[in-house]
XYZ file of C-alpha atoms in Angstrom:
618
model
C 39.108 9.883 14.082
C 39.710 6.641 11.971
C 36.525 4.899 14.166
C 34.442 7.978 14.127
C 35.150 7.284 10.315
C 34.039 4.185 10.531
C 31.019 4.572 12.392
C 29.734 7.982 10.540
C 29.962 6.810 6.993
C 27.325 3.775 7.352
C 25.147 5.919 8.855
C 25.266 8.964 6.383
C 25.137 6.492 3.461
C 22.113 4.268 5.406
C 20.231 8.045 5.920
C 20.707 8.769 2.014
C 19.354 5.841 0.308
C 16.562 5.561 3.066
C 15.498 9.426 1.902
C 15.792 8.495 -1.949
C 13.635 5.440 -1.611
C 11.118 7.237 0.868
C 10.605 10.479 -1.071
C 11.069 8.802 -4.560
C 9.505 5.589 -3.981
C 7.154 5.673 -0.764
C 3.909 5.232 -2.636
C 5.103 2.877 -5.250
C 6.534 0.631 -2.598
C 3.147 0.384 -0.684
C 1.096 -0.129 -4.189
C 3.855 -3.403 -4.433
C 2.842 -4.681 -1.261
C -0.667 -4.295 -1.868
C -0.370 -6.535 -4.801
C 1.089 -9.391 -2.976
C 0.577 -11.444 -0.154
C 3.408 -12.990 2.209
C 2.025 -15.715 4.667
C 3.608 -16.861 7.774
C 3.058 -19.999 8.080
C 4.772 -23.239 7.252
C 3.680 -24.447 4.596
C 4.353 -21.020 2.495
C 7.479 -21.247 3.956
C 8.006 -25.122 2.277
C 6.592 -24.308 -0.883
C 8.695 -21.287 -1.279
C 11.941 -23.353 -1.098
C 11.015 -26.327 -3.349
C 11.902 -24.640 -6.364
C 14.440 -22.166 -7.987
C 15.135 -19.144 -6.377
C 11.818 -19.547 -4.144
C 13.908 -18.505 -1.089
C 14.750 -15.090 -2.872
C 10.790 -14.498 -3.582
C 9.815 -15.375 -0.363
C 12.709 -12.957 1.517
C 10.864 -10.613 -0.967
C 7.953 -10.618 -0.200
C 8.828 -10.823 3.517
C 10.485 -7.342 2.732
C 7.880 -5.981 0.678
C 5.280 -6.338 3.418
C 6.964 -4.126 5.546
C 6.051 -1.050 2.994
C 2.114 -1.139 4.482
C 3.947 1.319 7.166
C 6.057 3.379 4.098
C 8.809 4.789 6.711
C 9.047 1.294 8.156
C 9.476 -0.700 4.657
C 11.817 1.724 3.257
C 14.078 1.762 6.138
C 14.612 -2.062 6.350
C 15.315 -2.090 2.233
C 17.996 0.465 2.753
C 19.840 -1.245 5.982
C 19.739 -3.911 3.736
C 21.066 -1.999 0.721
C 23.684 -0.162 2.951
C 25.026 -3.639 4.172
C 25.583 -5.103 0.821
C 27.206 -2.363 0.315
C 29.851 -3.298 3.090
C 29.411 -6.927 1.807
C 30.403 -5.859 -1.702
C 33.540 -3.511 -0.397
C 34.563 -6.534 1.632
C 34.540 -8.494 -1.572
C 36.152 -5.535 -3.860
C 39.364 -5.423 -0.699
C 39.977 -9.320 -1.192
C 40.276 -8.447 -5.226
C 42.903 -6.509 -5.157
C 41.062 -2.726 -4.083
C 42.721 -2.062 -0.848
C 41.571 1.265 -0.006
C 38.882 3.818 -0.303
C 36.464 0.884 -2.083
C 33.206 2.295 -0.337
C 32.486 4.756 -3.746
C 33.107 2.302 -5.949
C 30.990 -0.666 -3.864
C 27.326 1.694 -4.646
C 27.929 1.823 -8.196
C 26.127 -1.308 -8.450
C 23.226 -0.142 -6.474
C 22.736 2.613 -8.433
C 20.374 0.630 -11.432
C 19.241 -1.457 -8.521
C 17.540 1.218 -6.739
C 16.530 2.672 -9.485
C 14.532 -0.473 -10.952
C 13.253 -0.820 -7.181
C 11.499 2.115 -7.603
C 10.146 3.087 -10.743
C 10.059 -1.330 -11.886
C 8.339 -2.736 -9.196
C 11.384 -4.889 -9.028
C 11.624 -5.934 -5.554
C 12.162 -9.722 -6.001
C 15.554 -9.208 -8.481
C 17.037 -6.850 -5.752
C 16.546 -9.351 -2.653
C 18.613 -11.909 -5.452
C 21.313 -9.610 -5.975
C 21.335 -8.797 -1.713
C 21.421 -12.546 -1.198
C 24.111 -13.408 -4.116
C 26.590 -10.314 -2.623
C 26.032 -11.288 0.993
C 26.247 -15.011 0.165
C 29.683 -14.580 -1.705
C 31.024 -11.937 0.845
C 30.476 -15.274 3.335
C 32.345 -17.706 1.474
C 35.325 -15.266 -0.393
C 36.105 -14.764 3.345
C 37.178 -19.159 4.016
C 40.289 -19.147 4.050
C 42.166 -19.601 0.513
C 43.117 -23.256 0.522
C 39.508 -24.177 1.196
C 37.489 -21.521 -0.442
C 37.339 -22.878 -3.850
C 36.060 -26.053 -2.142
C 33.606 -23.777 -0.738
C 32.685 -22.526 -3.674
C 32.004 -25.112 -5.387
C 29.737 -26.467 -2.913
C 27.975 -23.253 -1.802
C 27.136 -21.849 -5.308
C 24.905 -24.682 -6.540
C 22.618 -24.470 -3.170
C 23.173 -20.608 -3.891
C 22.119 -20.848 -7.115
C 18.948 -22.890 -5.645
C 18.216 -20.024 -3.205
C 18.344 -16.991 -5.090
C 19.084 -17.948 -8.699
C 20.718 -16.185 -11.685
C 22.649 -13.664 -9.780
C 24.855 -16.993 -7.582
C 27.110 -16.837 -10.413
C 28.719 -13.845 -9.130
C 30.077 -16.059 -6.335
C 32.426 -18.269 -8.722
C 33.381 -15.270 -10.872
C 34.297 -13.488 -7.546
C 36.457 -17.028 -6.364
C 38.786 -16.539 -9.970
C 38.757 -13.031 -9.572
C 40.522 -12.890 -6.411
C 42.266 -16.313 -6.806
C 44.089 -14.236 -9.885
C 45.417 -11.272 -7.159
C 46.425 -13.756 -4.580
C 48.322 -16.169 -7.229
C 48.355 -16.102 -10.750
C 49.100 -19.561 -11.417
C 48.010 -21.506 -14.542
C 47.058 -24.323 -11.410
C 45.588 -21.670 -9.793
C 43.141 -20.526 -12.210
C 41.892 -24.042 -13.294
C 41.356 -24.964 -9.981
C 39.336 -21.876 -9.131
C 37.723 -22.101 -12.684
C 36.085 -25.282 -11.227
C 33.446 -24.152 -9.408
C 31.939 -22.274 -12.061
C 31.825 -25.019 -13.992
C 30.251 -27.008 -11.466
C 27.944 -24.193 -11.080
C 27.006 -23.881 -14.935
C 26.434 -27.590 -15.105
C 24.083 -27.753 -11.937
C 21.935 -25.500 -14.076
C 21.786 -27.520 -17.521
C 21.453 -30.947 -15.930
C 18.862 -29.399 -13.573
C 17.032 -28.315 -16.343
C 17.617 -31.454 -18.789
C 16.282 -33.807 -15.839
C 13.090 -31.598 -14.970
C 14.315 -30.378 -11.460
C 15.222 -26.934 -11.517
C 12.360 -26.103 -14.657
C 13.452 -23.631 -17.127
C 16.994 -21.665 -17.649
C 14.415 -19.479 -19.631
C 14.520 -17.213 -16.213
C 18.478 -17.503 -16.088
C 18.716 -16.183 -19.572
C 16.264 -13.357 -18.883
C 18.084 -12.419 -16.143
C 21.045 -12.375 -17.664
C 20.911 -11.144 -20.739
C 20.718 -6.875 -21.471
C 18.355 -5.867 -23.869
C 18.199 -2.532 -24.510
C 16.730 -0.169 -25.371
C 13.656 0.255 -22.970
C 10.331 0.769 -24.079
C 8.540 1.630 -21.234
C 9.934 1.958 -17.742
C 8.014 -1.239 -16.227
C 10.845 -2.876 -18.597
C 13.871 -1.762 -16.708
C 14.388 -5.099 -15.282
C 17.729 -5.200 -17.670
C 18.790 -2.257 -15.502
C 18.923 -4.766 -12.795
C 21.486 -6.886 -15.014
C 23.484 -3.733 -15.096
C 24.074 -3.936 -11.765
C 25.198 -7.487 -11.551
C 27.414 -7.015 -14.463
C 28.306 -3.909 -13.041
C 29.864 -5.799 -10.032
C 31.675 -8.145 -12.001
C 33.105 -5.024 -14.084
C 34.752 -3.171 -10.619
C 35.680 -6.272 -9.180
C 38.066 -6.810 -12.595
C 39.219 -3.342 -11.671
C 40.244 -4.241 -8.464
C 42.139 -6.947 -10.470
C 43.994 -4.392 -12.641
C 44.734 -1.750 -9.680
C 46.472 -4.906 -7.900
C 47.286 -3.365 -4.407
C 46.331 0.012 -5.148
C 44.300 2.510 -3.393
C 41.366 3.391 -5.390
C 41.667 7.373 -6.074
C 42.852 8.338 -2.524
C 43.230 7.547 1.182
C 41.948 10.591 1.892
C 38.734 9.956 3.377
C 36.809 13.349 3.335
C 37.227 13.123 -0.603
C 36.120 9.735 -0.621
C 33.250 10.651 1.644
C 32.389 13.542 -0.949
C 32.687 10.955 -4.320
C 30.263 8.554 -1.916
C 27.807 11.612 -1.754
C 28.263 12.775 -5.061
C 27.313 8.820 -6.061
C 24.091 8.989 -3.468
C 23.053 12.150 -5.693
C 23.294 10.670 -8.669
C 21.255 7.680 -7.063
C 18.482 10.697 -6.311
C 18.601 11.898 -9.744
C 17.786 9.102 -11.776
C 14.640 8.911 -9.515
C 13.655 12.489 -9.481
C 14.457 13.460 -12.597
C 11.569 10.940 -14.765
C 8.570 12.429 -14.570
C 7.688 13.124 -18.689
C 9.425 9.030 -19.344
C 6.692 6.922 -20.147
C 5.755 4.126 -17.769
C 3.513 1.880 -19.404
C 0.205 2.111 -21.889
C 1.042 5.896 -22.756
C 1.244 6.478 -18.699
C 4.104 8.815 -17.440
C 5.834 7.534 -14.224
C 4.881 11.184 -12.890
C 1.451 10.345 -13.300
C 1.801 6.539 -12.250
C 3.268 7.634 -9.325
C 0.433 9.736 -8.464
C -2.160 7.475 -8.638
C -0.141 5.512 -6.452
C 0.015 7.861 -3.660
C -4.306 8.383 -4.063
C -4.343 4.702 -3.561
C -2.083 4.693 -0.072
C -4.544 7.767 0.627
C -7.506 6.166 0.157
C -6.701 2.784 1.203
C -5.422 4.290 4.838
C -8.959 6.312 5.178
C -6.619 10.029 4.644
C -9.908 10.607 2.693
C -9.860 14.680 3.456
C -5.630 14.523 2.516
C -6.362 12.732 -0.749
C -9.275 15.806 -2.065
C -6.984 18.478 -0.480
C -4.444 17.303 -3.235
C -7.350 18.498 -6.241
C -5.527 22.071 -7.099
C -6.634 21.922 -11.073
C -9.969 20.020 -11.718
C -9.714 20.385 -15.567
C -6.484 18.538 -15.785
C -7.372 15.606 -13.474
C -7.567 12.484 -15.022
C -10.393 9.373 -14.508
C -8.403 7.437 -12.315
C -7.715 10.259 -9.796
C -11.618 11.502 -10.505
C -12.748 7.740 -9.518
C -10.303 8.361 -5.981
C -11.602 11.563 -5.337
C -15.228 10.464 -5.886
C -14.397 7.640 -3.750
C -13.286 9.594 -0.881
C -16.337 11.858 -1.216
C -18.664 8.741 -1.017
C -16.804 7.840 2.414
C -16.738 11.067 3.559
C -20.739 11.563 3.500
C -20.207 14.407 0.560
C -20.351 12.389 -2.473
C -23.885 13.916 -3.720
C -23.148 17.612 -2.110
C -19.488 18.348 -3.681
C -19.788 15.883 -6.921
C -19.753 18.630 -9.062
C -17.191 20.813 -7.390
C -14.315 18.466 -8.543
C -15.427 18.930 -12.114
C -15.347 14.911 -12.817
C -14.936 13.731 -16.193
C -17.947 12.635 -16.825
C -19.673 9.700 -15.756
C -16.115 8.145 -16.219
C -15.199 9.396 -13.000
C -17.747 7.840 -11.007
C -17.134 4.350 -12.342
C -13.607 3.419 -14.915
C -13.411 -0.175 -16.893
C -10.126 -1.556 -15.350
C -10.037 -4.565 -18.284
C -6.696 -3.493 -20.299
C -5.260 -0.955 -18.188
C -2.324 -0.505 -15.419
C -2.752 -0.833 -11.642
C -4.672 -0.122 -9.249
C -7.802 0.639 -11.953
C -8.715 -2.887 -11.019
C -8.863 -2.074 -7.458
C -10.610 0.720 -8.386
C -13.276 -0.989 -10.253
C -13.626 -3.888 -7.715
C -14.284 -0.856 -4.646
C -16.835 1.571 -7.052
C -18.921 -1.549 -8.298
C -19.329 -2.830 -4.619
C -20.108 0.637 -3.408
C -22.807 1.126 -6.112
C -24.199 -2.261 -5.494
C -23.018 -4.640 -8.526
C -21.478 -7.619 -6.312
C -21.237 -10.041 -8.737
C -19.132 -7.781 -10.884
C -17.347 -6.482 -8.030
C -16.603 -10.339 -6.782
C -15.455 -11.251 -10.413
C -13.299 -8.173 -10.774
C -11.628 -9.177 -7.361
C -11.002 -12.695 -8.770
C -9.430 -11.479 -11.851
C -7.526 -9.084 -9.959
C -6.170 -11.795 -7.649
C -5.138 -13.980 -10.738
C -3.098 -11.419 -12.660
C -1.350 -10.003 -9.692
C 0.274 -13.135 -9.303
C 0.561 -16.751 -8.232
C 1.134 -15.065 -3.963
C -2.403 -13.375 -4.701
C -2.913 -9.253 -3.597
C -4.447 -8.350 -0.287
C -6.560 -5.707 -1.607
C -8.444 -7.949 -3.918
C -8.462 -10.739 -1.626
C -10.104 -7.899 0.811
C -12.581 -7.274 -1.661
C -12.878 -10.950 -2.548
C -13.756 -11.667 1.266
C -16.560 -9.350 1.137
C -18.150 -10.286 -1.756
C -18.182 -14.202 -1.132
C -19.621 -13.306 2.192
C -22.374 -10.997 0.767
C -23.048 -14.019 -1.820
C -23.308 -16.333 0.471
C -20.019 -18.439 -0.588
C -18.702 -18.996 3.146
C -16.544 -21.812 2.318
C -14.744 -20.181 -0.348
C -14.497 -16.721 2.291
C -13.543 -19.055 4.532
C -10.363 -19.832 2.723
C -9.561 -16.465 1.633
C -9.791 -15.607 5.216
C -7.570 -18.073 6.454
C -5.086 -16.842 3.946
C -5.452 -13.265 5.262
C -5.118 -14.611 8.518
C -1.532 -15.382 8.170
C 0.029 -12.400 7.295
C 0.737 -9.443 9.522
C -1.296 -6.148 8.504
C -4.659 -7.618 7.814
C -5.395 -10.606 10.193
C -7.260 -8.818 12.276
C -9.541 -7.389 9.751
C -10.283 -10.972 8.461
C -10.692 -12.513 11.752
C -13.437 -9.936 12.507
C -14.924 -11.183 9.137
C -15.577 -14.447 10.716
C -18.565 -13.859 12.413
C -20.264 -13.495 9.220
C -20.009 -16.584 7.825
C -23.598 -17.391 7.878
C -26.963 -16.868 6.719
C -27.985 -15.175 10.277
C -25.113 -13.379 11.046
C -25.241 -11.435 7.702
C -29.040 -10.418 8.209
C -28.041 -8.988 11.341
C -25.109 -7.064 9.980
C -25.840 -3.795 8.460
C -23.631 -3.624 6.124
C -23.539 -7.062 4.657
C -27.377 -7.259 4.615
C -27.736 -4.320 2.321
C -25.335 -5.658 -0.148
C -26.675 -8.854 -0.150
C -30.486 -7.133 -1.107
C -29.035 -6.085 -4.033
C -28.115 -9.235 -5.738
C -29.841 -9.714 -9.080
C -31.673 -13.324 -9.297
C -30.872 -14.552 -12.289
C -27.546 -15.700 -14.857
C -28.626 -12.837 -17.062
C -26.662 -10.350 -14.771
C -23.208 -11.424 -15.536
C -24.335 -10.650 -19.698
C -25.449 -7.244 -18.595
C -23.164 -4.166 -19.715
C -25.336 -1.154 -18.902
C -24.554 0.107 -15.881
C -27.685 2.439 -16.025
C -30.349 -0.455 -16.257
C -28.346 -2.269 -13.257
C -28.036 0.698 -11.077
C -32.084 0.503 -12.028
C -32.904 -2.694 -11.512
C -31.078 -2.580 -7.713
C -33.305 0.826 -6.933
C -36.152 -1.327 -7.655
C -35.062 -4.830 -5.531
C -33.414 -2.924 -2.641
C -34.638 0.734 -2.194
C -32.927 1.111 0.961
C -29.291 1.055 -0.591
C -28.948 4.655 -1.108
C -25.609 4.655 -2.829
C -27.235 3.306 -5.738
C -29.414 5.884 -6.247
C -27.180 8.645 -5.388
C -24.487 6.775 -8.163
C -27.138 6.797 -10.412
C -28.066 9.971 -10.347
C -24.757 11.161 -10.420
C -24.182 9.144 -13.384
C -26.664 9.803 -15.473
C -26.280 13.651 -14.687
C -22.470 13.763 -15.735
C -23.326 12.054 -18.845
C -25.697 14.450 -19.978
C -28.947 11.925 -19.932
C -31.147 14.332 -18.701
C -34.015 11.976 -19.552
C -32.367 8.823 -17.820
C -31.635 11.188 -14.655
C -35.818 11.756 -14.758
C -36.484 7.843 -14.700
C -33.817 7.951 -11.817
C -36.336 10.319 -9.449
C -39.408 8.854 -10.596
C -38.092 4.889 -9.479
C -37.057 6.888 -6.067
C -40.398 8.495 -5.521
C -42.035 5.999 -6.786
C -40.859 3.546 -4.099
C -41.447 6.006 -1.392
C -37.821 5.851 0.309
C -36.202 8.694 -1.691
C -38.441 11.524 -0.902
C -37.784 15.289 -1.697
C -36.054 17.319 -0.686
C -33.057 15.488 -2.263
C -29.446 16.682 -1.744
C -27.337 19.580 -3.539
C -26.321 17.826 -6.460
C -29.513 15.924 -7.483
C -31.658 19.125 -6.246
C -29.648 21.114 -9.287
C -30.018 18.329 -11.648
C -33.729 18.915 -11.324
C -33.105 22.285 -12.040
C -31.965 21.562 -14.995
C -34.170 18.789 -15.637
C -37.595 20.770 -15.594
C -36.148 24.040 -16.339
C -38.929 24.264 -18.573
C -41.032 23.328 -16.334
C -40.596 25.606 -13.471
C -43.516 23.815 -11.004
C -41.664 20.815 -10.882
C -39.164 22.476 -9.090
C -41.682 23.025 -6.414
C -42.623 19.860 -6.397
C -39.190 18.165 -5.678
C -38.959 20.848 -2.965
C -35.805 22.454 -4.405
C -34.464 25.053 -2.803
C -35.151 28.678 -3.382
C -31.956 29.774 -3.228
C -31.143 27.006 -6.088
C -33.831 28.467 -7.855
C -32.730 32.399 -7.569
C -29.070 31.251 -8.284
C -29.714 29.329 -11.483
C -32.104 32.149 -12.844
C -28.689 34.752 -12.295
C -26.272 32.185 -13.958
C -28.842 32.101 -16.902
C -28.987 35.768 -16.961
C -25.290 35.912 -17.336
C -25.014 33.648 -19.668
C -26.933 36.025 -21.538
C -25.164 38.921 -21.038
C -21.768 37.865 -20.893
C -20.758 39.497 -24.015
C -21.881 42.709 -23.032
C -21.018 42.506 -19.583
C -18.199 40.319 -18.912
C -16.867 41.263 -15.956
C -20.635 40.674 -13.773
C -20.935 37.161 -15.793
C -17.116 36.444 -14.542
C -18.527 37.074 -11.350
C -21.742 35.040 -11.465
C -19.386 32.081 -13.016
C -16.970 32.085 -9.996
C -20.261 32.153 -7.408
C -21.596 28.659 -9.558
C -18.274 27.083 -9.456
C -18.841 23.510 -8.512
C -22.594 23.602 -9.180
C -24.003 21.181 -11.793
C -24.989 23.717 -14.382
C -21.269 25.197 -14.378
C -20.761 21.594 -14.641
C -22.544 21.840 -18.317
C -21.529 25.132 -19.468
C -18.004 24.435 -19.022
C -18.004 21.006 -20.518
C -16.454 21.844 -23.466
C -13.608 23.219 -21.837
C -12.891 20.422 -19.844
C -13.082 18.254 -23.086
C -10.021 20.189 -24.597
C -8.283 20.136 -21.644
C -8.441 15.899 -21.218
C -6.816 15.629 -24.478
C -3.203 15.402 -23.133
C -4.414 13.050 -20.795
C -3.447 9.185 -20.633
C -5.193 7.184 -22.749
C -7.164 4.978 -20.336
C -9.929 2.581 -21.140
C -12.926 4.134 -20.592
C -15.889 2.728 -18.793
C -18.146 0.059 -21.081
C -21.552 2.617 -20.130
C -21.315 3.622 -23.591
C -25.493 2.791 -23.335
C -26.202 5.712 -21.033
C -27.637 7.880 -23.950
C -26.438 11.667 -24.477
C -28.953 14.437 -24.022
């Protein structure tokens, strides 16, 4: 029974923390991934380890890039989590806790997982796994040596993971106390934290470590939290947290903690794994960052897995409430239209928030609006913006770089004919696991012939604008314009126009729109649903246009009944109830309900809006 015991426990506590962090944290996890880069190759490795706590960021990142497959990433951070665990009750035994320790050994991981999650935290974490395995390795030499040990191992442990190697000397006194409390003893086991504390000031004083500014960050609580993308004192917590139950070890000297009976310590280790669960469940109203809820964080998080793994028909089959969706998810959802061949036929079923939805301004605002940005701007044909948001997304996600804008960054070198610079982002994509073989398929593009016989990459590169004024311009409207007129054939620019111009209310700007179209005899009528009752509305006073954009007579018949309704909705409001659920999704619902939709975004995070502020209103 005592091995079943043994064997059963791991696993039950491995399956819980593997369920918190892949139902809590799943989607946050991957968006953390996304925005870094780990590189397997030599020289990443080198660099990594010449400097402070390098090692710890690179076995972080190494992690991290697991969470591209979410039930794959998760797993590996809680067999990790589970075993420091057993490191930690190992540790808590030799301090005087003889018995029953496994309860009291995840009360550090509690803030730990916690900050994992909701933090974006996943460098501190691989510290504190590093520091507890690290001192589990030494507190187990045997006693005459270990503070010999000690003091050797905690400077290069310090060098490896940083801030949190101090728990190794605090651990050495801690248990050199239960095993002898000696005056001799004690300063001989003080030692090596000493030796520890002065590798860290004369490192700093003589240049080669760089800053304790990061050791007194990480060390220091400073509560309360404003947001919770500042719950990296949590992690602290759980450092000092350790420190706090190893002293009670100390104090119940040779005492079993609570009970030997193990089906009640089993049940205080699940009741602990609970509490783990609620403190990521129960968050969704806390604010996150820039007036952002983690619930709604979160969120956008899972549209970007979504999107970014082509579930294009599981991201729009998550709209339930149109009126309460917010930009960010409108800009997904629009997104996955476009790729889905049904961004000009459903536009207005998914009641978008204005032209907003279609295209966000990421400058100010949290991840992945950037991404977001980058992805629209190349799909409606504005490379050199997209290229420069990819840069600038790249920068700020960190000195490893992010492999969705170094994606983007790819293409839009390539499309502007940079091939040395792709070149190099390539190479860098090239070493990593999830995305070589994307960029090595990018390599045949890296020249002037192979890009006029690619599809794709031809089209975008017709719609470069000749010229430095581009870079000046902030008017989406005379861009999208100026593209319909260079490069005709790139339909996603005129369908984003029209879209845009619709959902903004510039019925005269949505005119121009058709008339460049026609005009350049590659966007002939009939056009699709959503333009076709634009022009309803466009020339509703002039009925023979609509004959001679070919609009359909159904259109026609069903616009003329939602007028009549309109109409008579007072005195019949049950038939104009039924007329308004028939038009749902159709642009002139679209315009009647705008108002509505208006109230309703109030209570929505306050995110940046787009800079179009020179498409005109009706």
């Amino acid at each position: 029974m005592k091995k079943a015991f043994k064997i059963i426990t791991p696993i039950l506590l491995f399956g819980a923390i593997w369920t918190i962090l892949f139902f809590g944290g799943r989607y946050m996890l991957y968006l953390q991934e996304q925005l870094q880069l780990f590189q397997n190759d030599w020289n990443y490795f080198i660099d990594n380890c010449q400097y402070n706590a390098g090692f710890a960021q690179m076995v972080s990142e190494f992690i991290i890039q697991f969470c591209h497959k979410p039930w794959l990433g998760t797993m590996i951070i809680a067999l990790l989590l589970t075993i420091t665990i057993y490191a930690f009750k190992s540790i808590l035994q030799k301090c005087g806790c003889t018995k029953g320790v496994t309860p009291l050994a995840i009360v550090p991981i509690i803030p730990l997982i916690y900050s994992l999650i909701i933090g974006e935290f996943a460098f501190p974490i691989t510290q504190f796994i590093i520091a507890t395995i690290g001192s589990w390795a030494v507190v187990n030499i045997p006693t005459r040596y270990r503070y010999i040990g000690t003091m050797l191992i905690s400077p290069l442990l310090f060098w490896l993971c940083g801030a949190p190697a101090i728990l190794l000397p605090i651990f050495t006194i801690i248990i050199a106390v239960n095993e002898k409390c000696s005056a001799k003893n004690i300063v001989l086991n003080t030692t090596p934290l000493l030796v520890y504390l002065l590798f860290g000031v004369i490192g700093v004083r003589i240049g080669f470590i760089g800053s304790m500014d990061h050791f007194i960050n990480h060390t220091m609580i400073k509560l309360p939290l404003k947001t919770l993308r500042d719950a990296q004192p949590l992690i602290v917590v759980g450092w000092y947290s350790s420190i706090v139950v190893a002293l009670y070890g100390l104090i119940t000297k040779n005492r079993e903690f609570i009970t030997e009976n193990r089906w009640l310590n089993i049940s205080l280790q699940t009741l602990l794994v609970v509490i783990m669960g609620a403190v990521v469940w129960f968050k969704p109203d806390i604010q996150y960052t820039q007036n952002v809820t983690f619930k709604e964080y979160n969120l956008w998080a899972k549209l970007h897995y979504l999107y970014t793994q082509s579930k294009h028909q599981e991201l729009l089959d998550l709209y339930n409430n149109a009126d309460s969706q917010s930009i960010i998810e409108s800009n997904y959802i629009n997104l996955s239209l476009y790729r889905e061949g049904r961004l000009v036929k459903d536009f207005f079923k998914y009641s978008p928030n204005g032209h907003t939805s279609l295209l966000t301004n990421w400058a100010d605002a949290p991840f992945p609006i950037a991404f977001l940005w980058g992805e629209v701007s190349s799909e409606m044909g504005f490379i050199a913006k997209s290229g420069q948001t990819a840069y600038e997304g790249n920068v700020l996600s960190g000195p490893r770089g992010s492999s969705m804008f170094m994606k983007l960054l790819v293409e839009s070198e390539i499309i502007m004919g940079n091939y040395k610079t792709a070149k190099k982002y390539i190479e860098a994509l090239e070493n990593t696991i999830y995305y070589k073989e994307w960029a090595t398929q990018q390599r045949q593009f890296l020249s002037d012939k192979a890009v006029a016989q690619s599809k794709y990459y031809n089209a975008k590169r017709k719609c470069i604008i000749k010229g430095n004024a581009v870079m000046a311009l902030t008017n989406e409207l005379i861009l999208l314009k100026e593209i319909i007129k260079i490069n005709p054939l790139h339909k996603s620019t005129f369908d984003f126009a029209s879209l845009m111009t619709l959902s903004a209310g510039a019925i005269p700007a949505f005119r121009e729109i058709i008339t460049e179209g026609v005009q350049s005899r590659n966007f002939m009528p009939p056009f699709d649903g959503a333009i076709q009752e634009g022009l309803i509305i466009a020339y509703n006073q002039y009925p023979v246009f609509w004959n001679f954009y070919k609009v359909s007579t159904d259109l026609q018949n069903a616009y003329q009944n939602f007028a009549q309704a309109i109409k008579e909705r007072n005195s019949n409001p049950m038939g104009a109830k039924a007329v308004f659920s028939q038009n749902e999704g159709r642009y002139w619902h679209y315009i009647e309900t705008m108002t509505q939709r208006a109230k309703a975004q109030q209570n929505q995070p306050k995110i940046e809006q787009t800079t179009t502020t020179e498409i005109p209103n009706n």
